[in-house]
PDB file of C-alpha atoms in Angstrom:
ATOM      1  CA  MET M   1       0.000   0.000   0.000  1.00 47.00           C
ATOM      2  CA  PRO M   2       1.231   3.538  -0.627  1.00 48.00           C
ATOM      3  CA  ASP M   3       0.962   4.431   3.050  1.00 47.00           C
ATOM      4  CA  HIS M   4       3.913   2.108   3.690  1.00 44.00           C
ATOM      5  CA  THR M   5       6.045   3.557   0.908  1.00 55.00           C
ATOM      6  CA  ILE M   6       5.472   7.286   0.810  1.00 56.00           C
ATOM      7  CA  ASP M   7       4.531   9.911   3.360  1.00 61.00           C
ATOM      8  CA  PRO M   8       1.296  11.717   2.333  1.00 64.00           C
ATOM      9  CA  SER M   9       3.165  15.006   2.725  1.00 68.00           C
ATOM     10  CA  ASP M  10       5.363  13.927  -0.204  1.00 79.00           C
ATOM     11  CA  LEU M  11       2.344  14.492  -2.430  1.00 91.00           C
ATOM     12  CA  ARG M  12       1.918  18.108  -1.363  1.00 90.00           C
ATOM     13  CA  GLY M  13       4.192  20.954  -2.363  1.00 91.00           C
ATOM     14  CA  ASP M  14       6.933  21.841   0.136  1.00 92.00           C
ATOM     15  CA  CYS M  15       8.338  25.191  -0.995  1.00 92.00           C
ATOM     16  CA  ALA M  16      11.083  25.072   1.641  1.00 93.00           C
ATOM     17  CA  GLN M  17      12.617  22.076  -0.164  1.00 94.00           C
ATOM     18  CA  CYS M  18      12.182  23.471  -3.678  1.00 96.00           C
ATOM     19  CA  PHE M  19      14.072  26.054  -5.734  1.00 96.00           C
ATOM     20  CA  GLY M  20      10.943  27.899  -6.843  1.00 96.00           C
ATOM     21  CA  LEU M  21      10.529  25.663  -9.890  1.00 96.00           C
ATOM     22  CA  CYS M  22       6.862  26.455 -10.543  1.00 96.00           C
ATOM     23  CA  CYS M  23       7.780  30.165 -10.623  1.00 96.00           C
ATOM     24  CA  VAL M  24      10.386  29.584 -13.325  1.00 96.00           C
ATOM     25  CA  ALA M  25       9.691  26.437 -15.345  1.00 96.00           C
ATOM     26  CA  LEU M  26       6.027  27.140 -16.126  1.00 95.00           C
ATOM     27  CA  PRO M  27       4.657  29.873 -18.448  1.00 95.00           C
ATOM     28  CA  PHE M  28       2.104  32.517 -17.432  1.00 92.00           C
ATOM     29  CA  ALA M  29      -0.418  34.120 -19.790  1.00 94.00           C
ATOM     30  CA  ARG M  30      -1.805  37.527 -18.840  1.00 94.00           C
ATOM     31  CA  SER M  31      -5.412  36.895 -17.815  1.00 93.00           C
ATOM     32  CA  SER M  32      -7.721  36.983 -14.819  1.00 89.00           C
ATOM     33  CA  ASP M  33      -5.349  34.426 -13.264  1.00 91.00           C
ATOM     34  CA  PHE M  34      -2.036  36.187 -13.941  1.00 94.00           C
ATOM     35  CA  ALA M  35      -1.139  39.868 -14.097  1.00 94.00           C
ATOM     36  CA  LEU M  36       1.579  39.410 -16.724  1.00 94.00           C
ATOM     37  CA  ASN M  37       2.973  37.220 -19.476  1.00 95.00           C
ATOM     38  CA  LYS M  38       5.928  35.011 -18.597  1.00 95.00           C
ATOM     39  CA  PRO M  39       7.564  32.442 -20.892  1.00 96.00           C
ATOM     40  CA  ALA M  40       8.574  29.009 -19.629  1.00 95.00           C
ATOM     41  CA  GLY M  41      12.105  28.943 -18.228  1.00 94.00           C
ATOM     42  CA  THR M  42      12.054  32.606 -17.173  1.00 95.00           C
ATOM     43  CA  ALA M  43      11.817  33.516 -13.506  1.00 95.00           C
ATOM     44  CA  CYS M  44       8.724  35.414 -12.348  1.00 96.00           C
ATOM     45  CA  PRO M  45       9.766  38.966 -11.384  1.00 95.00           C
ATOM     46  CA  ASN M  46       8.210  38.380  -7.954  1.00 95.00           C
ATOM     47  CA  LEU M  47      10.594  35.495  -7.200  1.00 96.00           C
ATOM     48  CA  GLY M  48      13.287  36.492  -4.714  1.00 95.00           C
ATOM     49  CA  SER M  49      16.890  35.359  -4.534  1.00 92.00           C
ATOM     50  CA  ASP M  50      15.852  33.009  -1.696  1.00 93.00           C
ATOM     51  CA  HIS M  51      13.417  31.246  -4.065  1.00 94.00           C
ATOM     52  CA  ARG M  52      10.445  32.709  -2.196  1.00 94.00           C
ATOM     53  CA  CYS M  53       7.581  34.766  -3.597  1.00 95.00           C
ATOM     54  CA  GLY M  54       7.870  38.431  -2.705  1.00 94.00           C
ATOM     55  CA  ILE M  55       4.096  38.996  -2.843  1.00 94.00           C
ATOM     56  CA  HIS M  56       2.913  35.672  -1.446  1.00 92.00           C
ATOM     57  CA  ALA M  57       0.742  37.319   1.204  1.00 91.00           C
ATOM     58  CA  ASP M  58      -1.142  39.358  -1.423  1.00 93.00           C
ATOM     59  CA  LEU M  59      -1.148  37.193  -4.554  1.00 93.00           C
ATOM     60  CA  ARG M  60      -4.887  37.614  -5.135  1.00 90.00           C
ATOM     61  CA  GLY M  61      -4.728  41.364  -4.635  1.00 92.00           C
ATOM     62  CA  LYS M  62      -1.822  41.661  -7.076  1.00 94.00           C
ATOM     63  CA  GLY M  63      -3.619  39.693  -9.795  1.00 94.00           C
ATOM     64  CA  PHE M  64      -1.931  36.309  -9.371  1.00 95.00           C
ATOM     65  CA  THR M  65      -4.912  34.158  -8.400  1.00 92.00           C
ATOM     66  CA  GLY M  66      -3.506  31.369 -10.573  1.00 92.00           C
ATOM     67  CA  CYS M  67      -0.574  31.000  -8.194  1.00 94.00           C
ATOM     68  CA  THR M  68      -2.872  30.553  -5.193  1.00 91.00           C
ATOM     69  CA  VAL M  69      -4.635  27.557  -6.753  1.00 91.00           C
ATOM     70  CA  TYR M  70      -1.538  25.725  -7.967  1.00 93.00           C
ATOM     71  CA  ASP M  71      -0.054  22.656  -6.272  1.00 93.00           C
ATOM     72  CA  CYS M  72       2.814  20.623  -7.700  1.00 96.00           C
ATOM     73  CA  PHE M  73       1.749  17.548  -5.649  1.00 95.00           C
ATOM     74  CA  GLY M  74       5.281  17.384  -4.246  1.00 95.00           C
ATOM     75  CA  ALA M  75       7.056  17.361  -7.616  1.00 96.00           C
ATOM     76  CA  GLY M  76       9.018  20.509  -6.778  1.00 96.00           C
ATOM     77  CA  GLN M  77      10.891  18.995  -3.852  1.00 96.00           C
ATOM     78  CA  LYS M  78      11.276  15.655  -5.672  1.00 96.00           C
ATOM     79  CA  VAL M  79      12.988  17.276  -8.680  1.00 97.00           C
ATOM     80  CA  SER M  80      15.010  19.676  -6.522  1.00 96.00           C
ATOM     81  CA  GLN M  81      16.240  17.255  -3.890  1.00 96.00           C
ATOM     82  CA  VAL M  82      16.058  13.786  -5.494  1.00 96.00           C
ATOM     83  CA  THR M  83      16.259  14.011  -9.288  1.00 97.00           C
ATOM     84  CA  PHE M  84      18.951  16.705  -9.239  1.00 96.00           C
ATOM     85  CA  GLY M  85      20.354  16.087  -5.757  1.00 95.00           C
ATOM     86  CA  GLY M  86      19.921  19.621  -4.413  1.00 95.00           C
ATOM     87  CA  GLN M  87      21.255  21.380  -7.507  1.00 94.00           C
ATOM     88  CA  ASP M  88      20.102  25.010  -7.713  1.00 95.00           C
ATOM     89  CA  TRP M  89      19.142  26.046 -11.257  1.00 95.00           C
ATOM     90  CA  ARG M  90      20.596  29.493 -10.574  1.00 93.00           C
ATOM     91  CA  THR M  91      24.123  28.324  -9.797  1.00 91.00           C
ATOM     92  CA  GLY M  92      24.608  25.648 -12.472  1.00 84.00           C
ATOM     93  CA  ALA M  93      25.119  25.822 -16.211  1.00 89.00           C
ATOM     94  CA  LYS M  94      22.253  27.009 -18.417  1.00 90.00           C
ATOM     95  CA  LYS M  95      21.930  23.564 -19.995  1.00 92.00           C
ATOM     96  CA  ASP M  96      21.462  22.056 -16.533  1.00 92.00           C
ATOM     97  CA  ALA M  97      18.770  24.614 -15.716  1.00 95.00           C
ATOM     98  CA  ARG M  98      16.947  23.719 -18.929  1.00 95.00           C
ATOM     99  CA  ARG M  99      17.041  20.036 -17.971  1.00 96.00           C
ATOM    100  CA  ILE M 100      15.519  20.864 -14.585  1.00 97.00           C
ATOM    101  CA  PHE M 101      12.749  22.914 -16.187  1.00 96.00           C
ATOM    102  CA  ASP M 102      12.018  20.163 -18.734  1.00 96.00           C
ATOM    103  CA  VAL M 103      11.797  17.446 -16.091  1.00 97.00           C
ATOM    104  CA  PHE M 104       9.654  19.344 -13.560  1.00 97.00           C
ATOM    105  CA  PRO M 105       6.337  19.222 -15.539  1.00 97.00           C
ATOM    106  CA  VAL M 106       6.867  15.504 -16.195  1.00 97.00           C
ATOM    107  CA  VAL M 107       7.328  14.669 -12.516  1.00 98.00           C
ATOM    108  CA  ARG M 108       4.415  16.932 -11.621  1.00 97.00           C
ATOM    109  CA  GLN M 109       2.093  14.845 -13.813  1.00 97.00           C
ATOM    110  CA  LEU M 110       3.432  11.615 -12.321  1.00 97.00           C
ATOM    111  CA  HIS M 111       2.920  12.898  -8.775  1.00 97.00           C
ATOM    112  CA  GLU M 112      -0.649  13.896  -9.594  1.00 96.00           C
ATOM    113  CA  LEU M 113      -1.254  10.325 -10.794  1.00 97.00           C
ATOM    114  CA  LEU M 114       0.255   9.019  -7.542  1.00 96.00           C
ATOM    115  CA  TRP M 115      -2.215  11.176  -5.627  1.00 95.00           C
ATOM    116  CA  TYR M 116      -5.181   9.698  -7.522  1.00 96.00           C
ATOM    117  CA  LEU M 117      -3.859   6.150  -7.199  1.00 96.00           C
ATOM    118  CA  ALA M 118      -3.251   6.554  -3.479  1.00 94.00           C
ATOM    119  CA  GLU M 119      -6.826   7.776  -3.008  1.00 94.00           C
ATOM    120  CA  ALA M 120      -8.175   4.874  -5.067  1.00 95.00           C
ATOM    121  CA  LEU M 121      -6.260   2.441  -2.860  1.00 94.00           C
ATOM    122  CA  ARG M 122      -7.946   3.927   0.208  1.00 92.00           C
ATOM    123  CA  MET M 123     -11.431   3.355  -1.233  1.00 94.00           C
ATOM    124  CA  PRO M 124     -13.075   0.127   0.039  1.00 95.00           C
ATOM    125  CA  ALA M 125     -15.379   0.019  -2.993  1.00 96.00           C
ATOM    126  CA  ALA M 126     -12.334  -0.277  -5.275  1.00 96.00           C
ATOM    127  CA  ARG M 127     -11.045  -3.390  -3.500  1.00 96.00           C
ATOM    128  CA  PRO M 128     -11.572  -5.641  -6.579  1.00 97.00           C
ATOM    129  CA  VAL M 129      -8.952  -3.609  -8.462  1.00 97.00           C
ATOM    130  CA  HIS M 130      -6.622  -2.881  -5.534  1.00 96.00           C
ATOM    131  CA  PRO M 131      -3.940  -5.322  -6.790  1.00 97.00           C
ATOM    132  CA  GLU M 132      -3.823  -3.584 -10.190  1.00 97.00           C
ATOM    133  CA  LEU M 133      -3.907  -0.155  -8.561  1.00 96.00           C
ATOM    134  CA  ARG M 134      -1.055  -1.125  -6.250  1.00 95.00           C
ATOM    135  CA  ARG M 135       1.089  -2.290  -9.173  1.00 96.00           C
ATOM    136  CA  ALA M 136       0.290   0.916 -11.047  1.00 97.00           C
ATOM    137  CA  TRP M 137       1.231   2.986  -8.005  1.00 95.00           C
ATOM    138  CA  GLU M 138       4.556   1.175  -7.618  1.00 95.00           C
ATOM    139  CA  ARG M 139       5.314   1.526 -11.326  1.00 96.00           C
ATOM    140  CA  THR M 140       4.506   5.252 -11.305  1.00 97.00           C
ATOM    141  CA  ASP M 141       6.522   5.844  -8.151  1.00 95.00           C
ATOM    142  CA  ALA M 142       9.492   4.101  -9.772  1.00 96.00           C
ATOM    143  CA  LEU M 143       9.181   6.385 -12.807  1.00 97.00           C
ATOM    144  CA  THR M 144       9.481   9.473 -10.601  1.00 96.00           C
ATOM    145  CA  ARG M 145      12.840   8.174  -9.349  1.00 95.00           C
ATOM    146  CA  GLN M 146      14.427   7.825 -12.782  1.00 96.00           C
ATOM    147  CA  GLY M 147      17.281  10.017 -13.944  1.00 96.00           C
ATOM    148  CA  PRO M 148      16.775  13.313 -15.793  1.00 96.00           C
ATOM    149  CA  GLU M 149      17.353  11.792 -19.258  1.00 96.00           C
ATOM    150  CA  GLU M 150      14.821   9.000 -18.730  1.00 97.00           C
ATOM    151  CA  LEU M 151      12.234  11.402 -17.317  1.00 97.00           C
ATOM    152  CA  ALA M 152      12.637  13.879 -20.162  1.00 95.00           C
ATOM    153  CA  ALA M 153      12.084  11.071 -22.692  1.00 96.00           C
ATOM    154  CA  LEU M 154       9.079   9.560 -20.908  1.00 97.00           C
ATOM    155  CA  ASP M 155       5.782   9.397 -22.820  1.00 97.00           C
ATOM    156  CA  VAL M 156       3.655  10.773 -19.990  1.00 96.00           C
ATOM    157  CA  ALA M 157       0.475  10.868 -22.070  1.00 96.00           C
ATOM    158  CA  ALA M 158       0.668   7.129 -22.733  1.00 97.00           C
ATOM    159  CA  HIS M 159       1.276   6.403 -19.055  1.00 97.00           C
ATOM    160  CA  ARG M 160      -1.646   8.628 -18.034  1.00 96.00           C
ATOM    161  CA  GLN M 161      -3.902   6.720 -20.402  1.00 96.00           C
ATOM    162  CA  GLU M 162      -2.933   3.407 -18.793  1.00 96.00           C
ATOM    163  CA  ILE M 163      -3.658   4.777 -15.334  1.00 97.00           C
ATOM    164  CA  ASN M 164      -6.907   6.369 -16.481  1.00 97.00           C
ATOM    165  CA  VAL M 165      -8.327   2.951 -17.381  1.00 96.00           C
ATOM    166  CA  LEU M 166      -7.888   1.894 -13.752  1.00 97.00           C
ATOM    167  CA  LEU M 167      -9.246   5.163 -12.375  1.00 97.00           C
ATOM    168  CA  LEU M 168     -12.340   4.812 -14.572  1.00 96.00           C
ATOM    169  CA  ARG M 169     -12.897   1.302 -13.225  1.00 96.00           C
ATOM    170  CA  THR M 170     -12.453   2.650  -9.691  1.00 97.00           C
ATOM    171  CA  SER M 171     -15.076   5.319 -10.412  1.00 96.00           C
ATOM    172  CA  GLU M 172     -17.570   2.735 -11.642  1.00 94.00           C
ATOM    173  CA  LEU M 173     -17.095   0.614  -8.530  1.00 96.00           C
ATOM    174  CA  ALA M 174     -17.408   3.632  -6.215  1.00 95.00           C
ATOM    175  CA  ARG M 175     -20.597   4.920  -7.859  1.00 94.00           C
ATOM    176  CA  PRO M 176     -23.115   2.048  -7.751  1.00 85.00           C
ATOM    177  CA  GLY M 177     -25.890   4.517  -8.564  1.00 71.00           C
ATOM    178  CA  ALA M 178     -24.290   5.179 -11.942  1.00 67.00           C
ATOM    179  CA  THR M 179     -24.971   1.602 -13.063  1.00 59.00           C
ATOM    180  CA  ALA M 180     -28.360   1.436 -11.408  1.00 53.00           C
ATOM    181  CA  LYS M 181     -29.670   4.721 -12.790  1.00 49.00           C
ATOM    182  CA  GLY M 182     -27.719   5.138 -16.005  1.00 47.00           C
ATOM    183  CA  GLY M 183     -28.673   8.000 -18.254  1.00 43.00           C
ATOM    184  CA  LYS M 184     -26.889  10.435 -20.519  1.00 43.00           C
ATOM    185  CA  SER M 185     -25.237  13.715 -19.687  1.00 39.00           C
ATOM    186  CA  GLY M 186     -27.764  16.427 -19.028  1.00 39.00           C
ATOM    187  CA  GLY M 187     -27.682  20.009 -20.198  1.00 39.00           C
ATOM    188  CA  LYS M 188     -27.423  23.118 -18.098  1.00 40.00           C
ATOM    189  CA  GLY M 189     -29.818  23.393 -15.229  1.00 41.00           C
ATOM    190  CA  GLY M 190     -30.743  21.612 -12.038  1.00 41.00           C
ATOM    191  CA  GLY M 191     -32.983  18.660 -11.468  1.00 41.00           C
ATOM    192  CA  LYS M 192     -32.428  15.077 -10.463  1.00 45.00           C
ATOM    193  CA  SER M 193     -29.234  13.657 -11.870  1.00 45.00           C
ATOM    194  CA  GLY M 194     -27.792  11.257  -9.299  1.00 52.00           C
ATOM    195  CA  GLY M 195     -25.383   8.803 -10.896  1.00 71.00           C
ATOM    196  CA  LYS M 196     -25.561  10.458 -14.315  1.00 87.00           C
ATOM    197  CA  ASP M 197     -22.550  10.644 -16.609  1.00 91.00           C
ATOM    198  CA  ARG M 198     -21.612  14.293 -17.193  1.00 94.00           C
ATOM    199  CA  ARG M 199     -18.043  13.693 -18.303  1.00 94.00           C
ATOM    200  CA  GLY M 200     -16.682  16.707 -20.156  1.00 96.00           C
ATOM    201  CA  ALA M 201     -20.060  18.477 -20.014  1.00 97.00           C
ATOM    202  CA  ASP M 202     -20.163  22.217 -20.739  1.00 97.00           C
ATOM    203  CA  LEU M 203     -21.697  23.521 -17.522  1.00 97.00           C
ATOM    204  CA  ILE M 204     -20.043  26.943 -17.559  1.00 97.00           C
ATOM    205  CA  GLY M 205     -22.245  29.293 -15.560  1.00 97.00           C
ATOM    206  CA  ALA M 206     -24.853  26.542 -15.130  1.00 97.00           C
ATOM    207  CA  ARG M 207     -27.657  27.049 -12.637  1.00 98.00           C
ATOM    208  CA  LEU M 208     -27.235  23.970 -10.488  1.00 97.00           C
ATOM    209  CA  ARG M 209     -28.447  25.370  -7.189  1.00 97.00           C
ATOM    210  CA  GLY M 210     -29.634  22.449  -5.048  1.00 97.00           C
ATOM    211  CA  ALA M 211     -28.993  19.958  -7.862  1.00 96.00           C
ATOM    212  CA  ASP M 212     -28.882  16.237  -7.060  1.00 96.00           C
ATOM    213  CA  LEU M 213     -25.460  15.209  -8.366  1.00 96.00           C
ATOM    214  CA  ARG M 214     -24.941  12.239  -6.080  1.00 95.00           C
ATOM    215  CA  GLU M 215     -22.553   9.663  -7.583  1.00 95.00           C
ATOM    216  CA  ALA M 216     -22.417  11.665 -10.818  1.00 96.00           C
ATOM    217  CA  SER M 217     -19.374  11.510 -13.065  1.00 96.00           C
ATOM    218  CA  LEU M 218     -18.134  15.076 -13.495  1.00 97.00           C
ATOM    219  CA  ARG M 219     -14.788  14.019 -14.962  1.00 97.00           C
ATOM    220  CA  GLY M 220     -13.410  16.953 -16.931  1.00 97.00           C
ATOM    221  CA  ALA M 221     -16.702  18.867 -16.699  1.00 98.00           C
ATOM    222  CA  LEU M 222     -16.497  22.633 -17.219  1.00 98.00           C
ATOM    223  CA  LEU M 223     -18.132  24.082 -14.113  1.00 98.00           C
ATOM    224  CA  ILE M 224     -16.524  27.519 -14.324  1.00 97.00           C
ATOM    225  CA  ALA M 225     -18.687  30.065 -12.453  1.00 97.00           C
ATOM    226  CA  ALA M 226     -21.457  27.474 -12.051  1.00 98.00           C
ATOM    227  CA  ASP M 227     -23.937  28.014  -9.232  1.00 98.00           C
ATOM    228  CA  LEU M 228     -23.660  24.846  -7.145  1.00 98.00           C
ATOM    229  CA  THR M 229     -25.092  26.414  -4.002  1.00 98.00           C
ATOM    230  CA  GLY M 230     -26.556  23.669  -1.841  1.00 98.00           C
ATOM    231  CA  ALA M 231     -25.865  21.009  -4.495  1.00 98.00           C
ATOM    232  CA  ASP M 232     -25.573  17.384  -3.375  1.00 97.00           C
ATOM    233  CA  LEU M 233     -22.226  16.094  -4.701  1.00 97.00           C
ATOM    234  CA  ARG M 234     -21.810  13.174  -2.333  1.00 96.00           C
ATOM    235  CA  GLY M 235     -19.897  10.324  -3.933  1.00 96.00           C
ATOM    236  CA  ALA M 236     -19.317  12.231  -7.180  1.00 97.00           C
ATOM    237  CA  ASP M 237     -16.255  11.642  -9.355  1.00 98.00           C
ATOM    238  CA  MET M 238     -14.593  15.076  -9.595  1.00 98.00           C
ATOM    239  CA  ILE M 239     -11.392  14.207 -11.455  1.00 97.00           C
ATOM    240  CA  GLY M 240     -10.366  17.064 -13.735  1.00 96.00           C
ATOM    241  CA  ALA M 241     -13.565  19.081 -13.158  1.00 98.00           C
ATOM    242  CA  ASP M 242     -12.900  22.801 -13.672  1.00 97.00           C
ATOM    243  CA  LEU M 243     -14.334  24.513 -10.592  1.00 97.00           C
ATOM    244  CA  ARG M 244     -12.829  27.949 -11.105  1.00 95.00           C
ATOM    245  CA  ASP M 245     -15.133  30.531  -9.530  1.00 96.00           C
ATOM    246  CA  ALA M 246     -17.865  27.909  -9.055  1.00 98.00           C
ATOM    247  CA  ASP M 247     -20.042  28.630  -6.014  1.00 98.00           C
ATOM    248  CA  LEU M 248     -19.973  25.658  -3.616  1.00 98.00           C
ATOM    249  CA  SER M 249     -21.642  27.486  -0.733  1.00 97.00           C
ATOM    250  CA  ASP M 250     -23.701  25.065   1.390  1.00 97.00           C
ATOM    251  CA  ALA M 251     -22.868  22.234  -1.052  1.00 98.00           C
ATOM    252  CA  ASP M 252     -22.214  18.708   0.216  1.00 98.00           C
ATOM    253  CA  LEU M 253     -19.030  17.144  -1.191  1.00 98.00           C
ATOM    254  CA  THR M 254     -18.829  14.439   1.473  1.00 95.00           C
ATOM    255  CA  ASP M 255     -17.156  11.374  -0.041  1.00 94.00           C
ATOM    256  CA  ALA M 256     -16.681  13.128  -3.396  1.00 97.00           C
ATOM    257  CA  PHE M 257     -13.534  11.520  -4.766  1.00 97.00           C
ATOM    258  CA  PHE M 258     -10.583  12.455  -6.962  1.00 97.00           C
ATOM    259  CA  LEU M 259     -11.191  16.029  -5.780  1.00 97.00           C
ATOM    260  CA  THR M 260      -7.962  17.963  -5.227  1.00 95.00           C
ATOM    261  CA  GLN M 261      -7.033  20.944  -3.102  1.00 94.00           C
ATOM    262  CA  PRO M 262      -6.268  23.128  -6.169  1.00 95.00           C
ATOM    263  CA  GLN M 263      -9.809  22.524  -7.447  1.00 97.00           C
ATOM    264  CA  LEU M 264     -11.263  23.750  -4.151  1.00 96.00           C
ATOM    265  CA  ASP M 265      -8.862  26.680  -3.992  1.00 95.00           C
ATOM    266  CA  GLY M 266     -10.139  27.872  -7.366  1.00 95.00           C
ATOM    267  CA  ALA M 267     -13.786  27.714  -6.269  1.00 97.00           C
ATOM    268  CA  ARG M 268     -15.898  29.750  -3.862  1.00 96.00           C
ATOM    269  CA  GLY M 269     -17.597  28.357  -0.786  1.00 97.00           C
ATOM    270  CA  ASN M 270     -18.449  29.007   2.832  1.00 97.00           C
ATOM    271  CA  ALA M 271     -18.265  27.506   6.303  1.00 96.00           C
ATOM    272  CA  ALA M 272     -21.299  25.314   5.562  1.00 97.00           C
ATOM    273  CA  THR M 273     -19.686  23.607   2.554  1.00 98.00           C
ATOM    274  CA  ARG M 274     -19.085  19.976   3.514  1.00 97.00           C
ATOM    275  CA  LEU M 275     -15.754  18.592   2.321  1.00 97.00           C
ATOM    276  CA  PRO M 276     -13.937  15.247   2.250  1.00 94.00           C
ATOM    277  CA  ASP M 277     -11.799  14.792   5.376  1.00 90.00           C
ATOM    278  CA  ALA M 278      -8.505  14.874   3.461  1.00 88.00           C
ATOM    279  CA  LEU M 279      -9.062  18.398   2.090  1.00 93.00           C
ATOM    280  CA  THR M 280      -8.790  21.821   3.714  1.00 93.00           C
ATOM    281  CA  ARG M 281     -11.315  24.656   3.571  1.00 96.00           C
ATOM    282  CA  PRO M 282      -9.675  27.475   1.542  1.00 94.00           C
ATOM    283  CA  ALA M 283      -8.858  30.604   3.538  1.00 90.00           C
ATOM    284  CA  HIS M 284     -10.596  32.916   1.044  1.00 91.00           C
ATOM    285  CA  TRP M 285     -13.984  31.227   1.423  1.00 95.00           C
ATOM    286  CA  THR M 286     -16.638  33.232   3.276  1.00 86.00           C
ATOM    287  CA  ALA M 287     -17.605  32.528   6.857  1.00 78.00           C
ATOM    288  CA  GLY M 288     -21.342  32.787   6.235  1.00 65.00           C
TER     289      GLY M 288
END
């Protein structure tokens, strides 16, 4: 089991053990999420010489909301301290810095897969596929420990597809209502939809106040600015759902699975929003 192999904190970003890789390796596009354009491989002007953000306490106020909802799932410290053995991109040769920046997004994707696999292995309903999930977890973990050359050459998309087959099977086992109720993806609007398949649905700005979305598949659904106030999302598959600016006030996400902290951080909610135990209520959510 993953609990015996990796500390859960290894799948959360630890900036103290990283050389600010997300602030350098990744590109920014000027938008509502970022106040400026920044190409990949160029340090953000807010990054200090100590690899810390100079405006961290006021990122939202300065127009860098995108930074507040990002999590590398522990890839930053893995690349900084394990893959490159503590090598600082600022002090080495330019070619070495480029290798670091090329490898970081690869390891980030692998660590995200580890997070999903670890959650699947904790789900009793997925017990029939636990042996396959465990092998997939071990294989993915081994990939993260390869050298820079092997990581840079890795076909991450192909590996993600292999893992996705298992995660889909996990979702089916965890959502018995999906098989019992069936049904096709619905359009925008509320109504009864427990167990329905809404994978990839365009629900941008949808009025889903009080909607019954129990055991629904919302994999990759576009829920940007959707009104999910008071919605019932218990047992829903949330993998890849875009919750930016979605209103989760008073919603019930108890036992919703494959939901990540960055997804919640990009949404809005309040003190009455019910969350899975493993996730934290974002500080910017309202108290009411």
